Short mmCIF file of C-alpha atoms in Angstrom, two decimals:
data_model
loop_
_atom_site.label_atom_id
_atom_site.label_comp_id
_atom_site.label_asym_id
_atom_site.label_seq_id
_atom_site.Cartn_x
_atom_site.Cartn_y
_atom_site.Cartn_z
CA UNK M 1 16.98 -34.44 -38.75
CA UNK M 2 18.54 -30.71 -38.99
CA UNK M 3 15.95 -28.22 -38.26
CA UNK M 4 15.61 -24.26 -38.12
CA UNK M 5 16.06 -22.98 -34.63
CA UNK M 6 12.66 -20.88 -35.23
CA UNK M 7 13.05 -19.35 -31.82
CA UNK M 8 16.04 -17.15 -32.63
CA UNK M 9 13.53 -15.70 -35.67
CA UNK M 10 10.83 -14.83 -32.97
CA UNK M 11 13.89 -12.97 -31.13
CA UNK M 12 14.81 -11.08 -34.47
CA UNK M 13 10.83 -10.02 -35.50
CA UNK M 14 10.64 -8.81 -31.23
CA UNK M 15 14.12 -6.68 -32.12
CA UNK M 16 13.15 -5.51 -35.38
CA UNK M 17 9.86 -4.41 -34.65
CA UNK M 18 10.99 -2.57 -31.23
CA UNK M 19 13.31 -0.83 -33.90
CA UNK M 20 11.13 0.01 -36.59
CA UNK M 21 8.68 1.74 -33.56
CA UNK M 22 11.26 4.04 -33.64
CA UNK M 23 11.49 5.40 -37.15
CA UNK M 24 8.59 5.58 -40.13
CA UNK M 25 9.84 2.29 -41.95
CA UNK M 26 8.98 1.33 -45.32
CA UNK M 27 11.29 0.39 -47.81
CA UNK M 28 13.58 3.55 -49.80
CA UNK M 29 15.89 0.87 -51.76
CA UNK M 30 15.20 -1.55 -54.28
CA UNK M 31 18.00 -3.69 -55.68
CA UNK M 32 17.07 -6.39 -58.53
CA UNK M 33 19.32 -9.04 -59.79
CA UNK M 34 18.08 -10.30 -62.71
CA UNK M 35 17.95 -14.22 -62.65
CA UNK M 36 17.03 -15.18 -65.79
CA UNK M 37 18.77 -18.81 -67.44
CA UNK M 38 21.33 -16.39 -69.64
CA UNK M 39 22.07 -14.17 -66.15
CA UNK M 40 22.52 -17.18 -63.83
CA UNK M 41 24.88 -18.98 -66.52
CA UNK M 42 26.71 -15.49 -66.23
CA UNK M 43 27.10 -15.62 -62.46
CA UNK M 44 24.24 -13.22 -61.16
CA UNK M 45 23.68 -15.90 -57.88
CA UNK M 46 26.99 -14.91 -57.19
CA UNK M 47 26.08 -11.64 -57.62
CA UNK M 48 23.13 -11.81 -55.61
CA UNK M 49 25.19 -13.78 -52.72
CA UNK M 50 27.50 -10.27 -52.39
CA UNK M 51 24.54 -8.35 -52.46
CA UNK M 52 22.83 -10.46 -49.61
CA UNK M 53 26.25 -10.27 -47.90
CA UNK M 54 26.55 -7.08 -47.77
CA UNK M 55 23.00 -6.21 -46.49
CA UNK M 56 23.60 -8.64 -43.91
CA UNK M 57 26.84 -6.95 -42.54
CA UNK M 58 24.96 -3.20 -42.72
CA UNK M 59 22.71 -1.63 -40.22
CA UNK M 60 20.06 -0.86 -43.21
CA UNK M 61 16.54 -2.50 -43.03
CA UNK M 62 15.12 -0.30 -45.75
CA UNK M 63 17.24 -1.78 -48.16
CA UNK M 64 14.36 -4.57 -50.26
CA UNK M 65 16.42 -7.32 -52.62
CA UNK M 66 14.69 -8.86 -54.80
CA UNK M 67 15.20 -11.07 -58.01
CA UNK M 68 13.39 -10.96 -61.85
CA UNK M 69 14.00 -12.87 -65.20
CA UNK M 70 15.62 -12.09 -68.45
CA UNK M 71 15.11 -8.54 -69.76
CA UNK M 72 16.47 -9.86 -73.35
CA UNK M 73 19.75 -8.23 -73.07
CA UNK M 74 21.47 -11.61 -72.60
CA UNK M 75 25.28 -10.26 -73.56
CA UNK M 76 25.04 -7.44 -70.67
CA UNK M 77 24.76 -10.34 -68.27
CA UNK M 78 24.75 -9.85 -65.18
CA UNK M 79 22.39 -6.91 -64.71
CA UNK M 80 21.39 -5.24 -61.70
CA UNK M 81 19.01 -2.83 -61.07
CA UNK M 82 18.62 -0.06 -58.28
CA UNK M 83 16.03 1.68 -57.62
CA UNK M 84 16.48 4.51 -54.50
CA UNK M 85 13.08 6.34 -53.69
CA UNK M 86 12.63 9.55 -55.67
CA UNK M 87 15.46 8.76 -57.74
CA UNK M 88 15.62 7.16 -61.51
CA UNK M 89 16.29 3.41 -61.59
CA UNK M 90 19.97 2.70 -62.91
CA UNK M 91 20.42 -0.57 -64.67
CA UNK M 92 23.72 -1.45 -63.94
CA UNK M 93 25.33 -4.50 -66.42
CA UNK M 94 28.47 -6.78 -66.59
CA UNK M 95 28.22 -7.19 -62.81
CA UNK M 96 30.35 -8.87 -60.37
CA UNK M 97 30.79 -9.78 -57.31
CA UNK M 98 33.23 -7.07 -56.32
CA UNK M 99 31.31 -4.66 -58.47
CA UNK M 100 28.25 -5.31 -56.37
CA UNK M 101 30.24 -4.66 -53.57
CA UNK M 102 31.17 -1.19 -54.65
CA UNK M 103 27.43 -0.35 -56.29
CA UNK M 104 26.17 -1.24 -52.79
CA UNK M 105 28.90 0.92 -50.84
CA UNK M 106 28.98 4.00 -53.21
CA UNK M 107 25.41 3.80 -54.64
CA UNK M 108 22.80 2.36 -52.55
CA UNK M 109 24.79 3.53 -48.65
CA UNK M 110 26.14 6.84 -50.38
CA UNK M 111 23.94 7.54 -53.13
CA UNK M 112 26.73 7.74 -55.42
CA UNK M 113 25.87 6.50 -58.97
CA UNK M 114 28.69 4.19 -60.38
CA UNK M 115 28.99 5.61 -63.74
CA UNK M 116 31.47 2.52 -65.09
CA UNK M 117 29.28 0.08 -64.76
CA UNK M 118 26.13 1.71 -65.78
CA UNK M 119 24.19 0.37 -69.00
CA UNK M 120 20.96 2.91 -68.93
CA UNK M 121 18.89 5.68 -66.60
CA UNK M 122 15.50 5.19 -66.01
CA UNK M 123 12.66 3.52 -65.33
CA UNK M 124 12.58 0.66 -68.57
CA UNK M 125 10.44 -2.46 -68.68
CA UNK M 126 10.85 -6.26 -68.81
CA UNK M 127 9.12 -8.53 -70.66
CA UNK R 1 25.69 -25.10 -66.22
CA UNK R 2 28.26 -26.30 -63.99
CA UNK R 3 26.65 -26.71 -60.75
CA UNK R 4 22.90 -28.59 -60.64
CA UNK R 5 22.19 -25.91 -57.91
CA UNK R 6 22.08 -24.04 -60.50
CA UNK R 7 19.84 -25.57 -62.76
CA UNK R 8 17.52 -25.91 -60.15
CA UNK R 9 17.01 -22.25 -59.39
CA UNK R 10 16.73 -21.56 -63.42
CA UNK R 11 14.16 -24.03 -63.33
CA UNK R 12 12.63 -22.36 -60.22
CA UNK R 13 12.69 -18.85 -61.81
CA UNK R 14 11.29 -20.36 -64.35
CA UNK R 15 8.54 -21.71 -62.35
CA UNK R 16 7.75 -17.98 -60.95
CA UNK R 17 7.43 -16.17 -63.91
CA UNK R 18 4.81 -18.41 -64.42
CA UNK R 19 2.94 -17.21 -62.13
CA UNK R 20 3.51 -20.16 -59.08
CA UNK R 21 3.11 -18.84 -55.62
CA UNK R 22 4.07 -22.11 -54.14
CA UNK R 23 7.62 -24.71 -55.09
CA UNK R 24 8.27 -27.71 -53.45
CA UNK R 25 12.25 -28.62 -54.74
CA UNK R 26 13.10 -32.36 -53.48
CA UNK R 27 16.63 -33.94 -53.88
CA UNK R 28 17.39 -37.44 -52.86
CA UNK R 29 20.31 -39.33 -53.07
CA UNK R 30 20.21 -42.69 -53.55
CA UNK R 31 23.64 -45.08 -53.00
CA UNK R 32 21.65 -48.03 -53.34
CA UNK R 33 20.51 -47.20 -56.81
CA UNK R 34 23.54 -44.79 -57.83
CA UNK R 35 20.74 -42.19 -58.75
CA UNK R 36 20.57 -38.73 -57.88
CA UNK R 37 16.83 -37.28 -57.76
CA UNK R 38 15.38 -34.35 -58.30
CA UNK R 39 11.61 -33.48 -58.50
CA UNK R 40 10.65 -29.85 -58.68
CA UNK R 41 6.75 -29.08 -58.53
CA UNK R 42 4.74 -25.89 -59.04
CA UNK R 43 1.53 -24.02 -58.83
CA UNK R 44 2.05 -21.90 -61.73
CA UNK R 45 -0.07 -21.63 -64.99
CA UNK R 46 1.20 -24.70 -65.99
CA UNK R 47 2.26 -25.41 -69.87
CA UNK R 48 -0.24 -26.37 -72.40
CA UNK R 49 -0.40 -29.75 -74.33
CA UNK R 50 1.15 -29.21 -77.39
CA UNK R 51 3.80 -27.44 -75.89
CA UNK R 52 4.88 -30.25 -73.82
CA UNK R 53 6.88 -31.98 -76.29
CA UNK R 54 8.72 -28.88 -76.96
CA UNK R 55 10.24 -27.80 -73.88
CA UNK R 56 13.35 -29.04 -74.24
CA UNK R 57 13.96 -28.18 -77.38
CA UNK R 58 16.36 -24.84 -76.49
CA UNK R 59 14.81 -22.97 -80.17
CA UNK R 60 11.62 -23.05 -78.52
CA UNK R 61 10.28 -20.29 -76.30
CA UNK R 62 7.27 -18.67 -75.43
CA UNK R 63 9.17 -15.42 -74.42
CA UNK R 64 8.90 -12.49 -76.42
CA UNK R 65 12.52 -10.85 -75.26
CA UNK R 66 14.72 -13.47 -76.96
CA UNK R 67 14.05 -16.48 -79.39
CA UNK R 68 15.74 -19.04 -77.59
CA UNK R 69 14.80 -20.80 -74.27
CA UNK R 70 18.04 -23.04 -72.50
CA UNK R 71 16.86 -23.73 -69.20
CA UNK R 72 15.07 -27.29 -69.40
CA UNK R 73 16.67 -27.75 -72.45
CA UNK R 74 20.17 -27.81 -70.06
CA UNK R 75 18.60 -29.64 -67.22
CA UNK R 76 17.47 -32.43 -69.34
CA UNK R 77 20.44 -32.42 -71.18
CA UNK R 78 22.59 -32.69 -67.96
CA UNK R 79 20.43 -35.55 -66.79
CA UNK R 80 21.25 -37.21 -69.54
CA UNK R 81 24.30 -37.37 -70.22
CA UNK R 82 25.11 -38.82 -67.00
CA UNK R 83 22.43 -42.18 -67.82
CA UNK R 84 19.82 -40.74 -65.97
CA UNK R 85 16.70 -38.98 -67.21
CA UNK R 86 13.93 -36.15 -67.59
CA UNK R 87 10.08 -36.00 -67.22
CA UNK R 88 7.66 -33.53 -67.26
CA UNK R 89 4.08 -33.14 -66.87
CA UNK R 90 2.03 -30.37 -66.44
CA UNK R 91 -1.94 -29.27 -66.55
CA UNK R 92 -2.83 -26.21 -68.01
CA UNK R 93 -3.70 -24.05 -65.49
CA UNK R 94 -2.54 -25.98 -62.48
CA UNK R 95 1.20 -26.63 -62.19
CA UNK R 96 3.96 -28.35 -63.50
CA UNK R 97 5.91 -30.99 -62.22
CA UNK R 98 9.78 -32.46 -63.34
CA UNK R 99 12.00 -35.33 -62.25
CA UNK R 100 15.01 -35.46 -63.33
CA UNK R 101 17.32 -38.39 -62.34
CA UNK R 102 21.04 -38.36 -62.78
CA UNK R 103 23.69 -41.14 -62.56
CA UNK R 104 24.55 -40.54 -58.69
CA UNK R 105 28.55 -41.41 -59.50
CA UNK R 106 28.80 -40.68 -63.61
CA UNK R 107 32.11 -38.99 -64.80
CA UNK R 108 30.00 -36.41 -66.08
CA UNK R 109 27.55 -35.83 -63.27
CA UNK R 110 27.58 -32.26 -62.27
CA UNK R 111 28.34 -31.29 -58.78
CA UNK R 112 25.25 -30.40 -56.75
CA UNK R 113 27.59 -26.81 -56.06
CA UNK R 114 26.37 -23.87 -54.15
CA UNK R 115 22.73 -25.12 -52.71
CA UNK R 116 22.75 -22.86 -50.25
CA UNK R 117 23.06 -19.56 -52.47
CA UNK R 118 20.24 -21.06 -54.93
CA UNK R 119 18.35 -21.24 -51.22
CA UNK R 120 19.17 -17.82 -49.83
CA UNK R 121 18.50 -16.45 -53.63
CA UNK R 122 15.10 -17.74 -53.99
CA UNK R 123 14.07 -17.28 -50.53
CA UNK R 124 15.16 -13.54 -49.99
CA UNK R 125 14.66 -12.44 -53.63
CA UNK R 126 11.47 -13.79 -54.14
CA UNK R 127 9.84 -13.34 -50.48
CA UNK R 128 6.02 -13.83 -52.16
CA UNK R 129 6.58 -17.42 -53.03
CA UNK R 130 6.48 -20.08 -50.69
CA UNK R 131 9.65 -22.85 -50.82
CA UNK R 132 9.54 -26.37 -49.60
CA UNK R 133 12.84 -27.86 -50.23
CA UNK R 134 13.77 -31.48 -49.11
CA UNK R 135 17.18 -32.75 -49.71
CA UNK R 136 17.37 -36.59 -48.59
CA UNK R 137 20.34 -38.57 -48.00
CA UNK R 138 19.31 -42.65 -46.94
CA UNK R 139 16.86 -42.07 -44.33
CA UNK R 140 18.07 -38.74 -42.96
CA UNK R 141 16.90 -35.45 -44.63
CA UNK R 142 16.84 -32.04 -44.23
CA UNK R 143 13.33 -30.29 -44.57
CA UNK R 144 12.92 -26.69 -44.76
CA UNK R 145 9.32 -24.66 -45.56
CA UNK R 146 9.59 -20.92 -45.74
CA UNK R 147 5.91 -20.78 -44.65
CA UNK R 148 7.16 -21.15 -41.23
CA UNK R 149 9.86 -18.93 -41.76
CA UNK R 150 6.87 -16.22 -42.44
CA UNK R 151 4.76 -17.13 -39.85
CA UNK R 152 7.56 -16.42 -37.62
CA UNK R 153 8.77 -13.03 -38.56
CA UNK R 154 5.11 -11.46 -38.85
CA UNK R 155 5.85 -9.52 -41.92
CA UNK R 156 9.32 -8.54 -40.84
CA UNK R 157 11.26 -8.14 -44.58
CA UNK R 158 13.13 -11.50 -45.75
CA UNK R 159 15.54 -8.87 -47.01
CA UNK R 160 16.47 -7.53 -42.99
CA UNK R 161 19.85 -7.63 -42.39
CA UNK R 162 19.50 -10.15 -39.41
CA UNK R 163 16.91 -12.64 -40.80
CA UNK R 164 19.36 -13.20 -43.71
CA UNK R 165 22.18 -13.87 -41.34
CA UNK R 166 19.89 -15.99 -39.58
CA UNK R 167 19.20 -17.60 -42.24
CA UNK R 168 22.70 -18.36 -43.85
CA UNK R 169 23.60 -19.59 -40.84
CA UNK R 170 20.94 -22.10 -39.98
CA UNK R 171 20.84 -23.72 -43.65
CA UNK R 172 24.29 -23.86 -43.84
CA UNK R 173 24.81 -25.87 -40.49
CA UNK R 174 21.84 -27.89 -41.43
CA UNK R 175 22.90 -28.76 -45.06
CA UNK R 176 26.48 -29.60 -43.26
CA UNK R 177 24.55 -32.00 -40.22
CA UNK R 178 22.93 -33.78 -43.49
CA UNK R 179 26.32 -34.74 -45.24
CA UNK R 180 27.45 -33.95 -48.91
CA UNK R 181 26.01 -34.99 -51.84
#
């Protein structure tokens, strides 16, 4: 039967946490992908496979994904969110792949807000 | 839907909004019977009685943001058309469980698809919900429980750049040792 090699994750937690000794931690980015039935039908797992992708291939372990559900805007499909600390959330919509690319690079690494692809500023709730 | 993968992590998501802390997602194929299996469980709040009967009806939602709800309305619907088809039961209060059976080799069975980004999605964006998945082909099968995952990393973030490449890599070469479905 396939299994995890579980060892190589006790090497990662020993490197990580040797790291994070070295700096004050704690989380200053929060990406969403929203992953409700009208958002995955739109292609936000693709989305959200970009977005793990390129976490994976940075140096950045203050960067938190996470997923939600449906925020009733079903035609702006894929939406994203990012939140950087001190900063107002941007709700980003009609995402793709290669526009998550370039939301991570410019926005979330740079701080650059991608203006295109933006649907609305600020902190808004879902349902 | 054009993948079942997907499906399943609709029906997932699903399952986490309400409220489970704790999905166990089990696929079997089975040759001898042509039928492709899949029984998703939860902890959640679970979906009163006389709602029951309507969950598959896609003008029916609880939700508040839109007045349609698709996603077991689409799973059952993909079931079948293939032959197969679609249960649920649930208690009030104490989970919900679906199987959905599909004709394994039906013209119009949806490909299982991308099972490892429905995987890596629920696992990394939704690191406060424990996933058992199971995906069984004859007598081999392929079990992995994010509970262990935890208990290994100590509180190191599902989101860190190395556990997620850990991760990619181990399901992938474990869904591959397994076989297709």
């Amino acid at each position: 039967m396939p299994k995890l090699k579980l060892d190589d994750l006790k090497k990662i937690k020993e490197q990580v946490l040797k790291d994070t000794s070295l700096r004050t931690g704690g989380a200053t980015a929060k990406v969403t992908v929203h992953m409700g039935t009208c958002g995955i039908a739109s292609g936000a797992r693709q989305v959200m496979d970009a977005l793990m992708d390129e976490v994976s291939q940075s140096d950045r372990q203050d960067i938190a994904v996470t997923t939600s559900g449906c925020i009733g805007l079903c035609s702006e499909e894929p939406i994203v969110t990012v939140e950087l600390l001190n900063e107002e959330a941007i709700r980003y919509h009609f995402v793709d792949p290669n526009k998550m690319r370039q939301i991570f690079k410019r926005h979330i690494l740079e701080g650059e807000v991608q203006d295109e692809f933006v649907m609305a500023k600020g902190s808004e709730h879902s349902n | 839907m054009l993948e079942l993968s997907l499906h399943i992590l609709d029906v997932v998501e699903n399952a986490l909004n309400a409220g489970a802390s704790l999905i166990e997602i089990e696929l079997e194929k089975d040759t001898a019977r042509d039928i492709l299996r899949l029984k998703i469980s939860d902890n959640g709040s679970g979906i009163p009685k006389e709602m029951l009967s309507r969950v598959t009806d896609p003008f029916y939602t609880t939700r508040t943001t839109r007045r349609v709800g698709l996603g077991l309305s689409l799973l059952s619907q993909a079931a079948e058309q293939t032959g197969g088809s679609f249960k649920i039961d649930s208690v009030h209060g104490s989970g919900t469980k679906l199987v959905a059976e599909f004709g394994l080799s039906h013209i119009d069975r949806a490909p299982l698809g991308d099972m490892l980004g429905t995987l890596m999605s629920l696992i990394v964006g939704r690191p406060e919900v424990d996933i058992m998945y199971t995906q069984k082909i004859g007598s081999n099968e392929f079990v992995l429980d994010t509970r262990e995952i935890k208990d290994e990393l100590e509180g190191v973030s599902l989101s860190n750049p190395e556990v997620i490449k850990f991760l990619r890599k181990n399901l992938q070469e474990g869904l591959a040792e397994l076989g297709s479905i």
